[in-house]
């Protein structure tokens, strides 16, 4: 018998784990056939871990505006379609109601406009309207998360400034923190640590994930941004989590998530997610952990499914000996390479006035692809560079001389041993990527 289906828990334990009253559980069982406990020889109900997750699923549906009858009907329809209900959590209420979707889009548009105008009151009013329309999880996902993504894209296209983006991010985080303070008591004893590795400055996703998990009954502990791997390890004995959840939106922090997974093996389970793992699925096989899914709303269901017995750890793609040799030499020569590249950039008319953050940001992506064992992981970054506007009036044709400076520095200080890097750069300079 699967461990998650083994009848181990009495009614009192299920009440403690889910927060649902005993009388309600008996009514659901009698009227709807969910959950489906077995009986001990004495006649007492015995529930499995799956029964507990089923109850949590039903209460999640209720929090999203369904009646218990509608939630049971959804469960039955998913089961009849051959789907696993615990993983088929509908992403938003907007998907269930076109009218709600249209209204949420209007309030999101109003929230974005207010943030770009630095109008906190108008932004709060727009988000408040969304909260009145749908459950708070949905409002956060549809207005705050998607609104921030729109503002980030506006910055990339040169239609918004970095200070507008920062204002919106800070305001969104403040609203989620307010909701988090009012979240219901946790119903699961085991804690989760939610972390952002070094270099990861996008903190809204992990903060929102903390709230979503708390709403689902998990004891989620958020440790904040840019946390060194050693500090994450130091928190584990005190917090005693079963899971550490790491998030990354960009390629460079994935290197530390990779290191964290290897260091935690045999001690704590690692789950991971974030935009970069959605954009580059090949990254998932580089991490000694479990991919949580492409949407934040999937995390609670997946963790619930894995709580009794996690699946086998996926195989990790090894880093080749060629890459390991190149890594060692690059790290040894990194400072001379940087000095050489910055000198070349300062001399070329198309690159001498670039934003100050851009050279180091590029170095971090090249280093990450090298450390992860596949330079093609940085291909998307070059595509990103070619489309960058950022409000800096970047000169036409700047990307080729920019990459040529990196090529010159690496050739000078790594020679033939830098072939992995120089070959990749030549391919992009030649425009054949």
Coordinates of C-alpha atoms in Angstrom, one line a residue:
X1 CA 0.0 0.0 0.0
X2 CA 1.3 3.5 -0.8
X3 CA 2.3 5.3 2.3
X4 CA 0.1 8.3 1.5
X5 CA -2.9 6.0 1.4
X6 CA -2.1 4.1 4.6
X7 CA -4.8 4.7 7.3
X8 CA -2.8 6.1 10.2
X9 CA -4.7 9.1 11.6
X10 CA -7.7 9.3 13.9
X11 CA -10.4 12.0 13.5
X12 CA -8.8 14.2 16.2
X13 CA -5.5 14.3 14.2
X14 CA -7.3 15.3 11.0
X15 CA -9.1 18.1 12.8
X16 CA -5.8 19.4 14.1
X17 CA -4.1 19.1 10.7
X18 CA -6.9 20.8 8.6
X19 CA -8.8 23.0 11.0
X20 CA -12.1 21.5 9.8
X21 CA -14.5 20.5 12.6
X22 CA -15.2 16.8 13.3
X23 CA -18.9 17.3 12.6
X24 CA -18.2 18.9 9.3
X25 CA -15.9 16.0 8.3
X26 CA -18.6 13.5 9.1
X27 CA -21.2 15.4 7.1
X28 CA -18.9 15.7 4.1
X29 CA -18.2 11.9 4.3
X30 CA -21.9 11.0 4.6
X31 CA -23.3 13.4 2.0
X32 CA -20.5 13.6 -0.6
X33 CA -18.3 10.6 -0.1
X34 CA -15.2 12.8 0.6
X35 CA -12.9 12.1 2.4
X36 CA -13.0 8.3 2.4
X37 CA -11.7 7.0 5.8
X38 CA -11.3 3.4 6.6
X39 CA -12.6 1.8 9.8
X40 CA -10.5 0.2 12.6
X41 CA -11.9 -3.1 14.1
X42 CA -13.3 -0.9 16.9
X43 CA -15.3 1.1 14.3
X44 CA -13.2 4.2 14.6
X45 CA -12.4 6.2 11.5
X46 CA -8.8 6.0 10.3
X47 CA -7.6 8.6 7.8
X48 CA -4.7 8.5 5.4
X49 CA -2.4 11.4 4.4
X50 CA -4.2 11.5 1.1
X51 CA -7.5 12.0 3.0
X52 CA -5.9 14.9 4.9
X53 CA -4.8 16.5 1.6
X54 CA -8.3 15.9 0.2
X55 CA -9.8 17.9 3.0
X56 CA -7.3 20.7 2.5
X57 CA -8.1 20.7 -1.2
X58 CA -11.8 21.1 -0.5
X59 CA -11.2 24.0 1.9
X60 CA -9.0 25.7 -0.6
X61 CA -11.8 25.5 -3.2
X62 CA -14.1 27.0 -0.6
X63 CA -11.7 29.8 0.1
X64 CA -11.9 30.6 -3.7
X65 CA -15.6 31.0 -3.5
X66 CA -17.0 27.5 -4.2
X67 CA -19.6 25.8 -2.2
X68 CA -18.6 22.4 -0.8
X69 CA -21.0 20.8 -3.4
X70 CA -19.3 22.6 -6.2
X71 CA -15.8 21.6 -4.9
X72 CA -16.9 17.9 -4.7
X73 CA -18.3 18.1 -8.3
X74 CA -15.0 19.6 -9.5
X75 CA -13.1 16.7 -7.8
X76 CA -15.3 14.2 -9.4
X77 CA -15.1 15.7 -12.9
X78 CA -11.3 15.9 -12.7
X79 CA -11.1 12.3 -11.5
X80 CA -13.4 11.1 -14.3
X81 CA -11.1 12.9 -16.8
X82 CA -8.2 10.9 -15.5
X83 CA -6.6 13.9 -13.8
X84 CA -5.2 14.1 -10.3
X85 CA -7.3 16.7 -8.4
X86 CA -4.6 17.5 -5.8
X87 CA -2.5 18.9 -8.6
X88 CA -5.3 20.3 -10.8
X89 CA -5.9 23.3 -8.7
X90 CA -7.4 26.0 -10.9
X91 CA -5.1 28.8 -11.2
X92 CA -7.4 31.7 -10.8
X93 CA -11.1 32.5 -10.3
X94 CA -10.8 34.5 -13.6
X95 CA -10.5 31.2 -15.4
X96 CA -13.8 30.1 -14.0
X97 CA -15.6 33.4 -14.8
X98 CA -15.0 35.6 -17.9
X99 CA -16.7 38.5 -16.1
X100 CA -14.4 38.2 -13.1
X101 CA -11.4 38.0 -15.5
X102 CA -12.4 41.2 -17.3
X103 CA -12.9 43.0 -13.9
X104 CA -9.6 41.8 -12.6
X105 CA -7.9 43.0 -15.8
X106 CA -9.4 46.5 -15.3
X107 CA -8.3 46.6 -11.7
X108 CA -4.8 45.4 -12.7
X109 CA -4.6 48.1 -15.3
X110 CA -5.7 50.7 -12.7
X111 CA -3.1 49.4 -10.2
X112 CA -0.3 49.6 -12.8
X113 CA -1.3 53.1 -13.8
X114 CA -1.4 54.2 -10.2
X115 CA 2.0 52.8 -9.4
X116 CA 3.6 54.5 -12.5
X117 CA 2.1 57.8 -11.2
X118 CA 3.3 57.1 -7.6
X119 CA -0.3 57.3 -6.4
X120 CA -0.4 54.9 -3.5
X121 CA -4.0 55.7 -2.6
X122 CA -5.2 54.9 -6.1
X123 CA -3.2 51.7 -6.2
X124 CA -4.6 50.6 -2.8
X125 CA -8.2 51.4 -4.1
X126 CA -7.7 49.2 -7.2
X127 CA -6.3 46.3 -5.2
X128 CA -9.1 46.7 -2.7
X129 CA -11.7 46.4 -5.5
X130 CA -10.0 43.1 -6.5
X131 CA -10.0 41.8 -2.9
X132 CA -13.8 42.5 -2.8
X133 CA -14.3 40.5 -6.0
X134 CA -12.2 37.4 -5.5
X135 CA -10.3 35.6 -2.7
X136 CA -7.0 37.3 -1.6
X137 CA -4.8 34.6 -3.2
X138 CA -6.4 35.3 -6.6
X139 CA -6.2 39.1 -6.2
X140 CA -2.5 38.8 -5.4
X141 CA -1.7 36.6 -8.4
X142 CA -3.9 38.5 -10.9
X143 CA -3.3 42.1 -9.8
X144 CA 0.0 42.3 -7.9
X145 CA 2.1 39.6 -9.5
X146 CA 0.9 40.2 -13.1
X147 CA 0.9 43.9 -12.6
X148 CA 4.6 43.8 -11.5
X149 CA 5.4 41.7 -14.6
X150 CA 3.8 44.3 -16.8
X151 CA 5.8 47.1 -15.1
X152 CA 9.0 45.1 -15.5
X153 CA 8.3 44.6 -19.2
X154 CA 7.6 48.4 -19.5
X155 CA 11.0 49.1 -18.0
X156 CA 12.7 46.7 -20.4
X157 CA 11.0 48.4 -23.3
X158 CA 12.0 51.9 -22.0
X159 CA 8.5 52.9 -21.1
X160 CA 9.0 52.9 -17.3
X161 CA 11.9 53.8 -15.0
X162 CA 13.7 51.8 -12.4
X163 CA 12.3 53.9 -9.6
X164 CA 8.8 53.3 -10.8
X165 CA 9.5 49.6 -10.8
X166 CA 10.9 49.8 -7.3
X167 CA 8.0 51.8 -6.0
X168 CA 5.5 49.2 -7.4
X169 CA 7.5 46.3 -6.0
X170 CA 7.7 47.9 -2.5
X171 CA 4.0 48.6 -2.5
X172 CA 3.1 45.1 -3.7
X173 CA 5.3 43.6 -1.0
X174 CA 3.7 45.8 1.7
X175 CA 0.2 44.6 0.7
X176 CA 1.2 41.0 0.8
X177 CA 2.9 41.5 4.2
X178 CA -0.3 43.0 5.5
X179 CA -2.3 40.0 4.3
X180 CA 0.4 37.6 5.7
X181 CA 0.0 39.2 9.2
X182 CA -3.7 38.4 9.1
X183 CA -3.3 34.8 7.7
X184 CA -5.1 32.0 9.6
X185 CA -3.2 29.9 12.1
X186 CA -1.1 27.2 10.6
X187 CA -2.6 23.7 10.6
X188 CA 0.6 21.7 9.7
X189 CA 3.4 21.4 12.2
X190 CA 6.3 20.9 9.9
X191 CA 8.0 24.2 8.9
X192 CA 9.1 25.3 5.5
X193 CA 12.0 27.7 4.9
X194 CA 11.6 30.0 1.9
X195 CA 14.9 31.6 0.7
X196 CA 16.4 33.8 -2.0
X197 CA 20.0 32.8 -2.7
X198 CA 22.8 35.2 -3.1
X199 CA 22.3 37.7 -5.9
X200 CA 18.6 37.2 -6.1
X201 CA 16.9 40.6 -5.6
X202 CA 13.5 39.7 -6.9
X203 CA 11.7 39.0 -3.6
X204 CA 8.0 39.4 -4.4
X205 CA 7.6 35.9 -5.7
X206 CA 9.0 34.2 -2.6
X207 CA 7.0 36.5 -0.3
X208 CA 3.8 35.8 -2.2
X209 CA 4.6 32.1 -2.1
X210 CA 5.0 32.4 1.7
X211 CA 1.5 33.9 1.9
X212 CA -0.1 31.3 -0.4
X213 CA 1.4 28.4 1.6
X214 CA 0.3 30.0 4.9
X215 CA -3.2 30.3 3.5
X216 CA -3.0 26.6 2.7
X217 CA -2.1 25.8 6.3
X218 CA 1.7 25.4 6.0
X219 CA 4.1 26.9 8.5
X220 CA 6.1 28.9 5.9
X221 CA 9.1 30.9 7.2
X222 CA 10.4 33.5 4.8
X223 CA 14.1 34.5 5.3
X224 CA 14.3 37.4 2.8
X225 CA 16.6 38.4 0.0
X226 CA 20.1 37.7 -1.0
X227 CA 20.9 35.1 1.6
X228 CA 24.3 33.3 1.5
X229 CA 24.2 29.5 1.3
X230 CA 26.1 29.2 4.6
X231 CA 23.5 31.3 6.3
X232 CA 20.7 29.2 5.0
X233 CA 22.5 26.1 6.3
X234 CA 22.9 27.8 9.7
X235 CA 19.2 28.4 10.0
X236 CA 18.3 24.7 9.5
X237 CA 19.2 23.3 13.0
X238 CA 17.1 26.0 14.7
X239 CA 14.1 26.0 12.3
X240 CA 14.2 22.2 11.7
X241 CA 12.4 22.4 8.4
X242 CA 11.5 19.4 6.3
X243 CA 11.7 21.5 3.1
X244 CA 13.8 24.4 2.0
X245 CA 12.3 26.2 -1.0
X246 CA 14.6 28.4 -3.1
X247 CA 13.6 30.8 -5.8
X248 CA 15.4 32.4 -8.7
X249 CA 14.3 34.8 -11.5
X250 CA 17.7 35.1 -13.1
X251 CA 20.5 32.7 -14.1
X252 CA 23.3 33.7 -11.7
X253 CA 21.5 32.7 -8.4
X254 CA 20.9 29.2 -9.8
X255 CA 24.6 28.4 -9.2
X256 CA 24.0 28.8 -5.5
X257 CA 20.7 26.9 -5.6
X258 CA 22.7 24.1 -7.2
X259 CA 25.3 24.3 -4.4
X260 CA 22.5 24.4 -1.8
X261 CA 20.9 21.3 -3.2
X262 CA 24.2 19.3 -3.0
X263 CA 24.9 20.5 0.5
X264 CA 21.5 19.6 1.8
X265 CA 21.3 16.1 0.4
X266 CA 20.5 13.5 3.0
X267 CA 19.5 16.2 5.6
X268 CA 16.7 18.4 4.2
X269 CA 14.6 18.3 1.1
X270 CA 15.0 21.1 -1.4
X271 CA 12.3 22.4 -3.7
X272 CA 12.8 25.2 -6.2
X273 CA 11.1 27.4 -8.7
X274 CA 11.0 30.8 -10.3
X275 CA 10.9 32.5 -13.7
X276 CA 14.3 31.3 -14.9
X277 CA 13.3 27.6 -14.4
X278 CA 10.2 28.3 -16.5
X279 CA 12.1 30.0 -19.3
X280 CA 15.0 27.4 -19.3
X281 CA 13.6 24.0 -18.4
X282 CA 17.0 22.4 -18.9
X283 CA 18.1 24.1 -15.7
X284 CA 15.8 21.8 -13.6
X285 CA 18.0 18.8 -14.2
X286 CA 21.0 20.7 -12.7
X287 CA 19.5 20.9 -9.2
X288 CA 19.5 18.2 -6.6
X289 CA 15.9 18.9 -5.7
X290 CA 12.3 19.0 -6.8
X291 CA 10.8 21.5 -9.2
X292 CA 7.6 23.0 -7.7
X293 CA 5.9 23.9 -11.0
X294 CA 5.6 26.9 -13.2
X295 CA 2.9 28.7 -11.2
X296 CA 3.0 29.8 -7.5
X297 CA -0.5 28.4 -7.1
X298 CA 0.8 24.9 -7.8
X299 CA 3.2 24.8 -4.8
X300 CA 0.8 24.0 -2.0
X301 CA -0.8 21.1 -3.8
X302 CA 2.6 19.6 -4.9
X303 CA 4.0 19.9 -1.4
X304 CA 0.9 18.3 0.0
X305 CA 1.2 15.4 -2.5
X306 CA 4.9 15.0 -1.6
X307 CA 4.5 15.3 2.2
X308 CA 3.9 11.6 2.9
X309 CA 6.6 10.3 0.6
X310 CA 8.5 12.5 -1.9
X311 CA 9.1 11.0 -5.3
X312 CA 12.6 9.8 -6.2
X313 CA 15.1 12.6 -6.6
X314 CA 15.6 13.4 -10.3
X315 CA 18.9 12.5 -11.8
X316 CA 21.3 15.5 -12.0
X317 CA 23.1 16.3 -15.2
X318 CA 26.9 16.1 -14.4
X319 CA 29.3 18.9 -15.3
X320 CA 31.9 17.6 -17.9
X321 CA 35.6 17.6 -17.2
X322 CA 36.1 20.1 -20.0
X323 CA 33.8 22.6 -18.2
X324 CA 35.4 21.9 -14.8
X325 CA 38.9 22.8 -16.3
X326 CA 37.5 25.9 -17.9
X327 CA 35.8 26.9 -14.6
X328 CA 39.0 26.6 -12.6
X329 CA 41.0 28.7 -15.0
X330 CA 38.3 31.3 -15.4
X331 CA 37.9 31.8 -11.6
X332 CA 41.7 32.1 -11.4
X333 CA 41.8 34.8 -14.1
X334 CA 38.5 36.6 -13.5
X335 CA 39.9 39.8 -12.2
X336 CA 42.4 40.3 -15.0
X337 CA 39.7 39.4 -17.5
X338 CA 37.4 42.0 -16.0
X339 CA 40.0 44.7 -16.0
X340 CA 40.8 44.0 -19.6
X341 CA 37.1 44.0 -20.7
X342 CA 36.3 47.2 -18.9
X343 CA 39.3 48.9 -20.5
X344 CA 38.1 47.8 -24.0
X345 CA 34.5 49.0 -23.2
X346 CA 35.7 52.4 -22.1
X347 CA 37.5 52.9 -25.5
X348 CA 34.8 52.0 -27.9
X349 CA 32.3 54.9 -28.8
X350 CA 29.3 52.6 -28.7
X351 CA 30.1 51.0 -25.3
X352 CA 31.8 53.7 -23.2
X353 CA 28.6 55.2 -21.9
X354 CA 26.6 52.1 -21.1
X355 CA 24.8 51.8 -17.7
X356 CA 27.3 51.1 -15.0
X357 CA 25.5 47.9 -13.9
X358 CA 25.6 46.2 -17.3
X359 CA 29.2 44.9 -17.5
X360 CA 29.1 43.1 -14.1
X361 CA 25.6 41.8 -14.8
X362 CA 26.9 40.3 -18.0
X363 CA 29.9 38.8 -16.3
X364 CA 27.6 37.1 -13.7
X365 CA 25.6 35.4 -16.5
X366 CA 28.7 34.2 -18.3
X367 CA 30.1 32.9 -15.1
X368 CA 26.8 31.2 -14.2
X369 CA 26.5 29.4 -17.5
X370 CA 30.1 28.2 -17.2
X371 CA 29.6 27.0 -13.6
X372 CA 26.4 25.2 -14.5
X373 CA 28.2 23.4 -17.3
X374 CA 26.4 24.6 -20.4
X375 CA 27.2 28.0 -22.1
X376 CA 23.9 27.7 -24.1
X377 CA 22.1 28.5 -20.9
X378 CA 23.2 32.1 -21.4
X379 CA 21.8 32.3 -25.0
X380 CA 18.6 33.8 -23.7
X381 CA 20.6 36.5 -21.9
X382 CA 22.1 37.7 -25.2
X383 CA 18.6 37.8 -26.7
X384 CA 17.6 39.9 -23.7
X385 CA 20.5 42.3 -24.3
X386 CA 19.5 42.8 -27.9
X387 CA 16.0 43.9 -26.9
X388 CA 17.1 46.1 -23.9
X389 CA 15.9 49.7 -24.0
X390 CA 15.8 50.6 -20.2
X391 CA 15.3 54.3 -20.9
X392 CA 19.1 54.8 -21.4
X393 CA 18.9 55.6 -25.1
X394 CA 21.3 52.8 -25.9
X395 CA 23.1 53.4 -29.3
X396 CA 22.2 51.2 -32.2
X397 CA 24.7 48.3 -32.8
X398 CA 26.1 48.4 -29.3
X399 CA 25.8 44.7 -28.6
X400 CA 28.5 43.4 -31.0
X401 CA 31.3 45.6 -29.7
X402 CA 30.1 44.9 -26.2
X403 CA 30.5 41.2 -26.7
X404 CA 33.8 41.7 -28.6
X405 CA 35.3 43.3 -25.5
X406 CA 34.5 40.1 -23.5
X407 CA 36.0 38.0 -26.3
X408 CA 39.2 40.1 -26.2
X409 CA 39.6 39.8 -22.4
X410 CA 39.0 36.0 -22.4
X411 CA 41.3 35.4 -25.3
X412 CA 44.0 37.4 -23.7
X413 CA 43.9 35.7 -20.3
X414 CA 42.6 32.2 -21.0
X415 CA 44.0 31.5 -24.5
X416 CA 43.0 28.2 -26.0
X417 CA 41.7 27.0 -22.6
X418 CA 38.9 29.5 -22.9
X419 CA 37.5 27.9 -26.1
X420 CA 34.1 27.1 -24.4
X421 CA 33.6 30.8 -23.7
X422 CA 35.2 32.3 -26.9
X423 CA 33.3 29.8 -29.1
X424 CA 30.1 30.8 -27.5
X425 CA 30.9 34.6 -27.9
X426 CA 32.0 34.2 -31.5
X427 CA 28.7 32.5 -32.3
X428 CA 26.7 35.4 -30.9
X429 CA 28.9 38.1 -32.3
X430 CA 28.5 36.5 -35.7
X431 CA 24.7 36.7 -35.3
X432 CA 24.1 33.0 -35.9
X433 CA 22.7 32.1 -32.5

